[in-house]
Coordinates of N, CA and C in Angstrom, one line a residue:
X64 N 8.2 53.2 16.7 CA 9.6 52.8 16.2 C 9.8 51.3 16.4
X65 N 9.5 50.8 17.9 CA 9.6 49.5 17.7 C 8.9 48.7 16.7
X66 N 7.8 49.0 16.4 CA 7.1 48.1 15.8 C 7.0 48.4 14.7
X67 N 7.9 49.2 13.7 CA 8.3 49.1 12.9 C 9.4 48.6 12.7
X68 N 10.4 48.3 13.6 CA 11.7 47.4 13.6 C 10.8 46.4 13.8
X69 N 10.1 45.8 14.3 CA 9.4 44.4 14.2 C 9.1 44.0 13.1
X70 N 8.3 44.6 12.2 CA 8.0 44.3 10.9 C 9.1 44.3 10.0
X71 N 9.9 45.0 9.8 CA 11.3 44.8 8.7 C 11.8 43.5 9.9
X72 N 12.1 43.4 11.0 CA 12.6 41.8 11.4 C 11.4 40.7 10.8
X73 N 10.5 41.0 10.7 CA 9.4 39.6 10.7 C 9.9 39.4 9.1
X74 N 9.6 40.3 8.2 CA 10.0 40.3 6.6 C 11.7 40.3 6.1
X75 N 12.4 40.2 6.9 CA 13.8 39.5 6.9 C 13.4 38.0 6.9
X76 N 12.9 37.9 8.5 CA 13.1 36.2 8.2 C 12.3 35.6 7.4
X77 N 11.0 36.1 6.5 CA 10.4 35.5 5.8 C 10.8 35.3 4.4
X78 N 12.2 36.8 4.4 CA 12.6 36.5 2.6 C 13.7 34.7 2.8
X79 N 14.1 35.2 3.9 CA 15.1 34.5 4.5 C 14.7 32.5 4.3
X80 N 13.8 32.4 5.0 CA 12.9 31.1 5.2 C 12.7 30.9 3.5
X81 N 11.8 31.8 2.9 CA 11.8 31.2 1.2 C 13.2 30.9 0.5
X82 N 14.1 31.9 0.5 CA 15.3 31.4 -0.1 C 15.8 30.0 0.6
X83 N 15.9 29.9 1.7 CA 16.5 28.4 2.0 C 15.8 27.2 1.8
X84 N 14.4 27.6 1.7 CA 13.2 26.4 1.1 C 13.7 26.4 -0.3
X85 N 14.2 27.6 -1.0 CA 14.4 27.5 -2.6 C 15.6 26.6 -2.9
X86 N 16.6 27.0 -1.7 CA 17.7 26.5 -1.8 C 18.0 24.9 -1.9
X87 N 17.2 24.4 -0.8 CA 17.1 23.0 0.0 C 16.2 22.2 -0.9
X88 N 15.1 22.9 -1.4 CA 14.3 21.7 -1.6 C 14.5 21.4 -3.0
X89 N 15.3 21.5 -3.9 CA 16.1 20.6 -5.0 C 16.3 19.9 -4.4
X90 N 17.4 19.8 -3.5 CA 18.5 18.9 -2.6 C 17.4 17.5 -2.0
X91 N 16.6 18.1 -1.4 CA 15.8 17.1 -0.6 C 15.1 16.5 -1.6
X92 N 14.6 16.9 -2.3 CA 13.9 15.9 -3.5 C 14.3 15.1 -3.7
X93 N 13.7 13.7 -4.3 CA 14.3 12.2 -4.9 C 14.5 12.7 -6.4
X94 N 15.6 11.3 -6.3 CA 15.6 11.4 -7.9 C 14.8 10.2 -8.5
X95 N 14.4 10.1 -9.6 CA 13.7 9.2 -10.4 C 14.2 7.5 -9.2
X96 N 15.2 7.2 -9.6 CA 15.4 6.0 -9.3 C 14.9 5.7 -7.7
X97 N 15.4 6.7 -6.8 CA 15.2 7.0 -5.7 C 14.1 6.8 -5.5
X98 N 13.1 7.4 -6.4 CA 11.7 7.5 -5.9 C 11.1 5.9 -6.9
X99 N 11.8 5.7 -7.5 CA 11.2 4.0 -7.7 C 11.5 3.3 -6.6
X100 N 12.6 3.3 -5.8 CA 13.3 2.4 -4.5 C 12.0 2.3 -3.6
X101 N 11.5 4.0 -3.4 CA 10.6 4.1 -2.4 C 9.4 3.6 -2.7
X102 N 9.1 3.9 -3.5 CA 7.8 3.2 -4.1 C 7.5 1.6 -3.9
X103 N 8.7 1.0 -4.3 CA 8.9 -0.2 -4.0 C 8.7 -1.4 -2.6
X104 N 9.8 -0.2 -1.2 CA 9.4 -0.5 -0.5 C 8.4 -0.1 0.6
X105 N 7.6 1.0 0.0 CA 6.3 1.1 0.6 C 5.4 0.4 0.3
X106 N 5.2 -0.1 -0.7 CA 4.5 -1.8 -1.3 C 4.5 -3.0 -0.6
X107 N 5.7 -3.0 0.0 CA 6.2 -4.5 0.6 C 5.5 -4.0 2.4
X108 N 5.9 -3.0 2.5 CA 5.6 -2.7 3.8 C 4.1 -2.5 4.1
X109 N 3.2 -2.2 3.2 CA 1.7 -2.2 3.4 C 1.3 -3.1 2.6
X110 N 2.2 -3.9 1.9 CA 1.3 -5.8 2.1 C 1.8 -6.6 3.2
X111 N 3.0 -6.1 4.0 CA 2.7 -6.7 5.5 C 1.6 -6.1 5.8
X112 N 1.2 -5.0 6.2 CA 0.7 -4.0 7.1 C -0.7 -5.1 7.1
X113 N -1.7 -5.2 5.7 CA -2.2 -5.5 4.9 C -2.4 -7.2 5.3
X114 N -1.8 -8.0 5.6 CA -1.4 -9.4 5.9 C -1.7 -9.3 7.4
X115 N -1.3 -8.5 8.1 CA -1.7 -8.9 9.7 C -3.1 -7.7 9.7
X116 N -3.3 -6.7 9.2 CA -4.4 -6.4 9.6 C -5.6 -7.6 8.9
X117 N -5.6 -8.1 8.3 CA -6.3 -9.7 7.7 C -6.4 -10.4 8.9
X118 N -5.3 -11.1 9.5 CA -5.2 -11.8 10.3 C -5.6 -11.3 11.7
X119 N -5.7 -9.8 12.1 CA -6.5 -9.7 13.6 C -7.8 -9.7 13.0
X120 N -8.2 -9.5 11.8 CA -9.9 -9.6 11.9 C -10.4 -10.9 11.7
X121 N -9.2 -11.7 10.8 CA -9.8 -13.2 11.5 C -9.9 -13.5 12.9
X122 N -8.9 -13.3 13.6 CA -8.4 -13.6 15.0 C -10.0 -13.3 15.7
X123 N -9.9 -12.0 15.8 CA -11.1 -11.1 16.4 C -12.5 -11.7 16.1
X124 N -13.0 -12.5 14.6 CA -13.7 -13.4 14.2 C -13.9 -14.3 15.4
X125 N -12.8 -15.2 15.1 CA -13.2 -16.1 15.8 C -12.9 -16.3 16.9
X126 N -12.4 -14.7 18.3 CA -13.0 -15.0 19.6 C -14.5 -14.8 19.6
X127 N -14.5 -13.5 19.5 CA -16.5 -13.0 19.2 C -17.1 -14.6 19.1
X128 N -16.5 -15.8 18.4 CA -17.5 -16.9 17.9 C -17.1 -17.7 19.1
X129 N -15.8 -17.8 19.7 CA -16.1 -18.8 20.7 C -16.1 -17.9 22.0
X130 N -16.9 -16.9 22.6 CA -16.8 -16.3 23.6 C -18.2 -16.3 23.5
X131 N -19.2 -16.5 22.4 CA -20.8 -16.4 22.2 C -21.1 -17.7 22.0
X132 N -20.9 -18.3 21.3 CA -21.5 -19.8 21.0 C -20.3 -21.3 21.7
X133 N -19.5 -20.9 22.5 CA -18.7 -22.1 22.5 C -18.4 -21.7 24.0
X134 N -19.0 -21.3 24.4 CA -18.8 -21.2 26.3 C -20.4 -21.5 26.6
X135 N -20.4 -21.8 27.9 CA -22.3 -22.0 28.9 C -22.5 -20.4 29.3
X136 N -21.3 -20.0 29.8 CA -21.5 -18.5 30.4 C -21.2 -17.6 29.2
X137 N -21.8 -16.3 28.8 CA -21.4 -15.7 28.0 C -20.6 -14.6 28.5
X138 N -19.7 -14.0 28.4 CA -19.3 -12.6 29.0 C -19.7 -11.7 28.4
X139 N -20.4 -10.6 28.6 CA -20.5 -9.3 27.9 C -19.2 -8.7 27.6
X140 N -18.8 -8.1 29.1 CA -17.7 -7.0 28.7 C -16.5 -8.0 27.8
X141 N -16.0 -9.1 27.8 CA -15.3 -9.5 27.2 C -15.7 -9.6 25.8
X142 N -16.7 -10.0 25.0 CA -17.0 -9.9 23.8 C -17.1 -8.6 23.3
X143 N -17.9 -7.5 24.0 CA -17.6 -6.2 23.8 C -15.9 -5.4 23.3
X144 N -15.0 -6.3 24.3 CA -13.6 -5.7 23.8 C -13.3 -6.3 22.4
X145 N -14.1 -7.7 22.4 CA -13.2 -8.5 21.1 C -14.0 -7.7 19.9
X146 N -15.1 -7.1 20.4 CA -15.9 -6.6 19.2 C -15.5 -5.0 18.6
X147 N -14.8 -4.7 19.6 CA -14.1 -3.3 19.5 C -12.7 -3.6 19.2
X148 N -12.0 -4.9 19.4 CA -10.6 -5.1 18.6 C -11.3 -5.4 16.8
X149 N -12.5 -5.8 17.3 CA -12.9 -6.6 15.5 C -13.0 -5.1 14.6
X150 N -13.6 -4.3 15.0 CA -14.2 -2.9 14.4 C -12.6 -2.5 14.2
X151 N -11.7 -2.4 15.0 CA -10.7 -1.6 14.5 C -9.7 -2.4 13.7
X152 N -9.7 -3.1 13.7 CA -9.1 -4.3 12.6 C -9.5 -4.5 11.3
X153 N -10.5 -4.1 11.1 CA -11.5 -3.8 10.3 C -11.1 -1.9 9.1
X154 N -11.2 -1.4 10.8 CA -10.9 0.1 10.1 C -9.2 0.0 9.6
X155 N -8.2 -0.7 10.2 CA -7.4 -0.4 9.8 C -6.5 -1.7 8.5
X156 N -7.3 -2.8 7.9 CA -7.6 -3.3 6.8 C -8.1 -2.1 5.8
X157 N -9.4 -1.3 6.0 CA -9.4 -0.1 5.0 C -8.7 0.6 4.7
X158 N -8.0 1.1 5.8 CA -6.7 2.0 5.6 C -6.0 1.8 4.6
X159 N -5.2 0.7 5.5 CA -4.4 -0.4 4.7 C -4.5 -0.3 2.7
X160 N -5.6 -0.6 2.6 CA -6.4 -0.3 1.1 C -6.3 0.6 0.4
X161 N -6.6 1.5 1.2 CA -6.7 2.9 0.6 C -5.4 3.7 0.3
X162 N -4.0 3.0 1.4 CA -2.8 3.3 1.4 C -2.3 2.5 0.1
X163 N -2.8 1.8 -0.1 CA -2.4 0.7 -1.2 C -2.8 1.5 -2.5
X164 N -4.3 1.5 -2.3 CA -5.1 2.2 -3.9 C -3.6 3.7 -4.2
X165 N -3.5 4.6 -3.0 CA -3.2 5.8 -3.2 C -1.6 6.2 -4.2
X166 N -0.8 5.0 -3.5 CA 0.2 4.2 -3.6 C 0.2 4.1 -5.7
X167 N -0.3 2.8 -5.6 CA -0.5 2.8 -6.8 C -1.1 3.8 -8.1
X168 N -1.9 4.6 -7.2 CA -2.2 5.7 -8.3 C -1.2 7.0 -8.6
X169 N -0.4 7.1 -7.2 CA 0.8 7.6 -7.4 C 2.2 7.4 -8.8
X170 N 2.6 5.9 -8.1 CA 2.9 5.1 -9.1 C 2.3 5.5 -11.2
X171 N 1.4 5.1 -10.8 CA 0.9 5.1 -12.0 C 1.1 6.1 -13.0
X172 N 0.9 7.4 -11.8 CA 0.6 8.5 -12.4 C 2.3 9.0 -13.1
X173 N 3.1 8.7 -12.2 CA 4.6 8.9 -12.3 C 5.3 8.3 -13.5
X174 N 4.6 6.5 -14.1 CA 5.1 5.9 -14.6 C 4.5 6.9 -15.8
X175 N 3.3 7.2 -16.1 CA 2.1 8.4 -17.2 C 3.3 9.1 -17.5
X176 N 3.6 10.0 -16.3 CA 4.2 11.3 -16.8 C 5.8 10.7 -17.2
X177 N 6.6 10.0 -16.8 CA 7.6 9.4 -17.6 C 7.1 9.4 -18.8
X178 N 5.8 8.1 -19.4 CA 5.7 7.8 -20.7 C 5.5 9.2 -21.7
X179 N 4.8 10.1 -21.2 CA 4.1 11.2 -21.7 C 5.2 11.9 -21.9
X180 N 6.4 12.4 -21.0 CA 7.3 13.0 -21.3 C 8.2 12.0 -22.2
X181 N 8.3 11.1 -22.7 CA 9.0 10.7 -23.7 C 8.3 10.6 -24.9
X182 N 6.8 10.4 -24.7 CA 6.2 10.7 -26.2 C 6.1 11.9 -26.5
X183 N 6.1 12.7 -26.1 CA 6.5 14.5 -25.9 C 7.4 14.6 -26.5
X184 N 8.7 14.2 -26.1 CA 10.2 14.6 -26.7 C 10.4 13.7 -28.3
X185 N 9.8 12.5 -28.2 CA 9.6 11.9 -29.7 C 8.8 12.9 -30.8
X186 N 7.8 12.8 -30.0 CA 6.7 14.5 -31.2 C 7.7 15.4 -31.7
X187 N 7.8 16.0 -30.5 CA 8.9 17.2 -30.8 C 10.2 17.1 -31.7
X188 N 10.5 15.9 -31.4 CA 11.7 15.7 -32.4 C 11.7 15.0 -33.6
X189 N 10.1 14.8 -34.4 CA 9.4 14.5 -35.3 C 9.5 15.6 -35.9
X190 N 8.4 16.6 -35.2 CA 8.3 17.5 -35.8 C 9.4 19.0 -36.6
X191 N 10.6 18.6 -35.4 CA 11.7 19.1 -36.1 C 12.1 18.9 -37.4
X192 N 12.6 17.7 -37.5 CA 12.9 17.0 -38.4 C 12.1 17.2 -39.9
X193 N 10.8 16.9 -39.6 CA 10.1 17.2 -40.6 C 9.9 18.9 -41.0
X194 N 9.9 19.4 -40.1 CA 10.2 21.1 -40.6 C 11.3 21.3 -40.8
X195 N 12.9 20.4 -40.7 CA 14.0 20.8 -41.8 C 14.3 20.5 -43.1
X196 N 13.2 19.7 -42.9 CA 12.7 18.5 -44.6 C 12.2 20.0 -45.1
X197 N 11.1 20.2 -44.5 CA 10.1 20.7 -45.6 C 11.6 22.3 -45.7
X198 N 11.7 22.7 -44.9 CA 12.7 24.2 -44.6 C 13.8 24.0 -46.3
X199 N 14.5 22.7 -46.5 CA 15.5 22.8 -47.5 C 14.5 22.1 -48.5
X200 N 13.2 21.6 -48.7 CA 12.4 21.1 -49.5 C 12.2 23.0 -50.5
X201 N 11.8 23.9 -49.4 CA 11.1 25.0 -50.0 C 12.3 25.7 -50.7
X202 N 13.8 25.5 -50.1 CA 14.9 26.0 -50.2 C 15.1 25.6 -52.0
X203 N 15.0 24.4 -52.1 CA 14.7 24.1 -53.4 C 14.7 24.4 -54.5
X204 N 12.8 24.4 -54.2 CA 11.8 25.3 -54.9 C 12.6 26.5 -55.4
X205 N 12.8 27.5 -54.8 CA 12.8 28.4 -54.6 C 14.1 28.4 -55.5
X206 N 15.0 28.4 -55.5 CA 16.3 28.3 -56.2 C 15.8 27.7 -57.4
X207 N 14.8 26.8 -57.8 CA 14.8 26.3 -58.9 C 14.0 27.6 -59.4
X208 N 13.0 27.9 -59.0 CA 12.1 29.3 -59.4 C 13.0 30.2 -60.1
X209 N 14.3 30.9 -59.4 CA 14.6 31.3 -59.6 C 15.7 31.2 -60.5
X210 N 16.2 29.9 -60.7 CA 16.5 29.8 -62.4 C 15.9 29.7 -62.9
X211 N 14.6 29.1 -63.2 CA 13.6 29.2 -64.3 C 13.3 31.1 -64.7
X212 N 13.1 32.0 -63.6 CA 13.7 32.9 -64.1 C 13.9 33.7 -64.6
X213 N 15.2 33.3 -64.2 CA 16.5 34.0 -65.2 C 16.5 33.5 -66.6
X214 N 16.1 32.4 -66.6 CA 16.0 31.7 -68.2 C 14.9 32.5 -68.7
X215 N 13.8 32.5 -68.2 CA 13.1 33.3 -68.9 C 13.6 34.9 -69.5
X216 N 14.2 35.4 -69.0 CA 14.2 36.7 -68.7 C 15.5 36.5 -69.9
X217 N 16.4 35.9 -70.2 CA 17.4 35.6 -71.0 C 16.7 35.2 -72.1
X218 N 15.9 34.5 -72.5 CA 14.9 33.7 -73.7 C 14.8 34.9 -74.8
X219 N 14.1 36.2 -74.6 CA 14.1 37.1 -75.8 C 15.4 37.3 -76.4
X220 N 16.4 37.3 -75.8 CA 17.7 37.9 -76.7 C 18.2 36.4 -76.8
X221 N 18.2 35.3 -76.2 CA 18.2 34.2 -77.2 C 17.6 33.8 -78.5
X222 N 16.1 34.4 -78.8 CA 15.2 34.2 -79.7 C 16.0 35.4 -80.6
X223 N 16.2 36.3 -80.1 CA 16.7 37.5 -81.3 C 18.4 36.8 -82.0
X224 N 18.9 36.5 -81.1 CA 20.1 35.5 -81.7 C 19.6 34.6 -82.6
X225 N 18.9 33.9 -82.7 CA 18.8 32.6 -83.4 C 18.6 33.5 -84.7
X226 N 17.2 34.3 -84.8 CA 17.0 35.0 -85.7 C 17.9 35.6 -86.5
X227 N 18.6 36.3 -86.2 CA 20.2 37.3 -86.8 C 21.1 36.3 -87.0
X228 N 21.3 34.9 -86.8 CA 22.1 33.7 -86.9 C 21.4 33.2 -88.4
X229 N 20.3 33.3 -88.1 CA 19.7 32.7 -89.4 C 19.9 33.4 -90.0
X230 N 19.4 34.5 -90.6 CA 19.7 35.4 -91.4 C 20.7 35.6 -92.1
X231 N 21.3 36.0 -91.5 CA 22.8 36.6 -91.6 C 24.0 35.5 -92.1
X232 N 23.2 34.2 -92.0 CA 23.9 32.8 -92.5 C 24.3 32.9 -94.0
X233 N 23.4 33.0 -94.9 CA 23.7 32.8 -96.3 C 24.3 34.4 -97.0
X234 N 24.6 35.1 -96.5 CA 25.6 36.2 -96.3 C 27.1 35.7 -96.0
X235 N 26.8 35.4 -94.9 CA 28.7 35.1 -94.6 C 29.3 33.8 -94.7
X236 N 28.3 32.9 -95.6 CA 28.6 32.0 -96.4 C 29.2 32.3 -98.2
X237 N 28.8 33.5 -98.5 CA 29.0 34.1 -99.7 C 30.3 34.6 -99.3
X238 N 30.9 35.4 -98.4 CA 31.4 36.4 -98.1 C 32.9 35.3 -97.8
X239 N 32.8 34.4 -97.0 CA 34.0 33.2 -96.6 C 33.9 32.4 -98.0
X240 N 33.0 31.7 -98.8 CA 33.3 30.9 -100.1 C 32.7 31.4 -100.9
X241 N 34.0 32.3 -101.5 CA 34.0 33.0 -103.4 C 33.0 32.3 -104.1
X242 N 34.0 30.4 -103.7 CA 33.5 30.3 -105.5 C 32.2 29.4 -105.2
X243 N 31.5 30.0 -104.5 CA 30.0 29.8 -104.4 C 29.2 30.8 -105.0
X244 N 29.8 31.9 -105.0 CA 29.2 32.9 -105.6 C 29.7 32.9 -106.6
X245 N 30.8 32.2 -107.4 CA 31.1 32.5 -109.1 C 30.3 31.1 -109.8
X246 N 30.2 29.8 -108.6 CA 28.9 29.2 -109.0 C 27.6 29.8 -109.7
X247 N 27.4 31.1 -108.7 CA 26.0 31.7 -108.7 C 25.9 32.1 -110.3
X248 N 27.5 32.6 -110.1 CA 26.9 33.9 -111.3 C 27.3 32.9 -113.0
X249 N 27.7 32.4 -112.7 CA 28.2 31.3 -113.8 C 26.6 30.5 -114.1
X250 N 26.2 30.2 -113.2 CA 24.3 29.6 -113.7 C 23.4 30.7 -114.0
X251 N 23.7 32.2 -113.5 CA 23.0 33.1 -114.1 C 23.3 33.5 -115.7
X252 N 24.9 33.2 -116.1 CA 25.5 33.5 -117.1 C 25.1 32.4 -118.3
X253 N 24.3 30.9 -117.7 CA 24.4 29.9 -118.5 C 22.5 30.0 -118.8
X254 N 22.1 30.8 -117.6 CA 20.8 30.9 -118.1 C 20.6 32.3 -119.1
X255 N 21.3 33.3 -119.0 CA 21.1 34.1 -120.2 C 21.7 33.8 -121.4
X256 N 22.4 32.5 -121.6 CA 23.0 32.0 -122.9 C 21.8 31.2 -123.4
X257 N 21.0 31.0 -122.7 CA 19.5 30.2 -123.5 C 18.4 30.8 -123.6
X258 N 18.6 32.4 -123.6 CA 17.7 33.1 -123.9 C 17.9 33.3 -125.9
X259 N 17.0 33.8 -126.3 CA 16.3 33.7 -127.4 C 17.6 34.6 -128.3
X260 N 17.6 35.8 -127.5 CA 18.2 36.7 -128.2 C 19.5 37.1 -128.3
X261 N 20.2 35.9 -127.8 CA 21.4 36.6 -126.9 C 22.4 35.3 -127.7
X262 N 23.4 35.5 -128.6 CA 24.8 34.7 -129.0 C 26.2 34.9 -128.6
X263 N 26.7 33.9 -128.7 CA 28.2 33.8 -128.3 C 29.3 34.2 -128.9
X264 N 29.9 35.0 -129.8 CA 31.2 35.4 -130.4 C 32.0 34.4 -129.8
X265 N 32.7 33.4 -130.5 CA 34.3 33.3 -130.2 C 35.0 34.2 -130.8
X266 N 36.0 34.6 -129.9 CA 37.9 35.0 -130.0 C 38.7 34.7 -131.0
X267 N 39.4 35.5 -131.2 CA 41.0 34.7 -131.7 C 41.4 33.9 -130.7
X268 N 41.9 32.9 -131.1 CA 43.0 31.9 -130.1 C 44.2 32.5 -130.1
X269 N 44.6 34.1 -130.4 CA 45.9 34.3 -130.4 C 45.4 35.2 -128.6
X270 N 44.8 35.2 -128.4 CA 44.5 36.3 -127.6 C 43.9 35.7 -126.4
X271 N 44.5 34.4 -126.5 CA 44.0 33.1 -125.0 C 42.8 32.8 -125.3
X272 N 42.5 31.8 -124.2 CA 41.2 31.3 -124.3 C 40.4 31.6 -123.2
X273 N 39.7 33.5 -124.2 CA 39.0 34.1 -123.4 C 37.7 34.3 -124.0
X274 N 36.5 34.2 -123.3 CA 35.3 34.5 -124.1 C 34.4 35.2 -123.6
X275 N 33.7 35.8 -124.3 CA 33.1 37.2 -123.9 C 31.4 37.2 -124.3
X276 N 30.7 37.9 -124.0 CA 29.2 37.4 -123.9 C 28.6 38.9 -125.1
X277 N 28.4 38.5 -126.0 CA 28.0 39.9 -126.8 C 26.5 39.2 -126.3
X278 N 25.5 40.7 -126.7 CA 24.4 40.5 -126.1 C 24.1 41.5 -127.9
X279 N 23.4 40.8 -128.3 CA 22.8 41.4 -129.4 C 22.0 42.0 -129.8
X280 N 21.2 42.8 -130.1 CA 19.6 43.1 -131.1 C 19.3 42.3 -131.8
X281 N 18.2 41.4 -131.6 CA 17.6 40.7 -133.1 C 17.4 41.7 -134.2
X282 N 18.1 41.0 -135.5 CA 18.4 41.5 -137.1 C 16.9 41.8 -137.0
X283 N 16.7 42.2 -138.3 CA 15.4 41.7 -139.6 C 15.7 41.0 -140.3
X284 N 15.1 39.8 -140.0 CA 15.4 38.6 -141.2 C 15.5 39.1 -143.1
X285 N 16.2 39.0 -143.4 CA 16.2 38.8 -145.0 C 16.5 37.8 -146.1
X286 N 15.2 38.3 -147.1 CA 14.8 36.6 -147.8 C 16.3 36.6 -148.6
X287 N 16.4 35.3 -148.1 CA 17.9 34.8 -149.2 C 16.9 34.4 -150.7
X288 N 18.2 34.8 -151.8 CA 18.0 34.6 -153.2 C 18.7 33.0 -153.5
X289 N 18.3 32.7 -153.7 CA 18.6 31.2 -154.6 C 19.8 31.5 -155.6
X290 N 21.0 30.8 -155.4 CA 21.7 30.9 -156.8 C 21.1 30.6 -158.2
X291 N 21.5 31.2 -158.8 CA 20.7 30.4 -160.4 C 22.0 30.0 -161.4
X292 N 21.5 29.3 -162.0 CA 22.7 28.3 -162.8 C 23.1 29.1 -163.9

């Protein structure tokens, strides 16, 4: 029993521990600017660092040179310390370096992901743009398609109109102007007056001036007799 209350306590405080790491570490994070500040002066502070570790390995240089060549007596143990101040002045100039190199690759990488995240949001908002072009480009199309059509689909009973328009024209041109048609029949009347067989009776003038179309049989000619004296 105990040690099953131990385990439900140990997995309390571990949901426990993650949520407040979830919680906190937004909070504790830099923000952009913040993390340029730092950046900046961790720069300044390992080009000091950087500057005197330079300067103990000169230093250290040149005891090693006057504790060997510029004294009668040489000391061992004393050159041995200067040579083990030299070695670690040494190691910590590399440091120094490598805190530098890391620094700047950091940097770099940060200033990348800024650039990249803004050429990212430019794409993206390229590409938008250009798929609402083409989105009301097809919109278009499409609407024009679709009048074309309807025109088409209207075109037969347009074609049958024109037809029945034509037609039907020199009909209800007779039918609205009479005397187009008594035109007609008046040249039909003046062409059977110059047929061969066909003469004109006049009227009495007591009876108006009306005239009438006799239509005759041709006679048999008969020979006329000559008067004689």
């Amino acid at each position: 029993m105990t040690l099953l209350l131990g385990k439900w306590n140990h997995g309390i405080v571990i949901i426990a521990s993650t949520q407040v790491v979830a919680v906190l570490l937004p909070k504790l994070r830099m923000q952009p600017a913040e993390t340029r500040v730092h950046v900046i002066m961790m720069e300044k502070q390992l080009d000091r660092t950087l500057k005197n570790s330079a300067a103990n390995v000169l230093r250290e240089t040149w005891l090693i040179y006057k504790n060997t060549k510029l004294v009668k007596r040489v000391n061992a143990s004393r050159v041995r310390a200067h040579q083990r101040k030299f070695l670690l002045a040494i190691y910590a100039l590399r440091k120094v370096k490598m805190d530098q190199r890391k620094l700047m690759d950091n940097a770099s990488s940060m200033t990348d992901m800024a650039k990249t995240q803004s050429n990212v949001y430019e794409i993206v908002s390229d590409l938008a743009g250009r798929q609402d072009h083409l989105d009301d480009r097809l919109t278009a199309i499409e609407e024009k398609i679709a009048v074309i059509h309807e025109q088409l689909e209207g075109l037969p009973e347009v074609i049958n109109q024109c037809f029945s328009s034509h037609l039907d024209g020199p009909q209800k041109q007779n039918l609205l102007r009479p005397e187009s048609a008594a035109i007609v029949g008046s040249s039909t009347q003046s062409a059977s007056h110059n047929l061969p067989h066909s003469k004109s009776v006049p009227t009495s003038s007591g009876g108006g001036n009306r005239s009438a179309l006799l239509l005759q049989a041709p006679s048999p000619s008969v020979p006329r007799t000559s008067p004689q004296p």
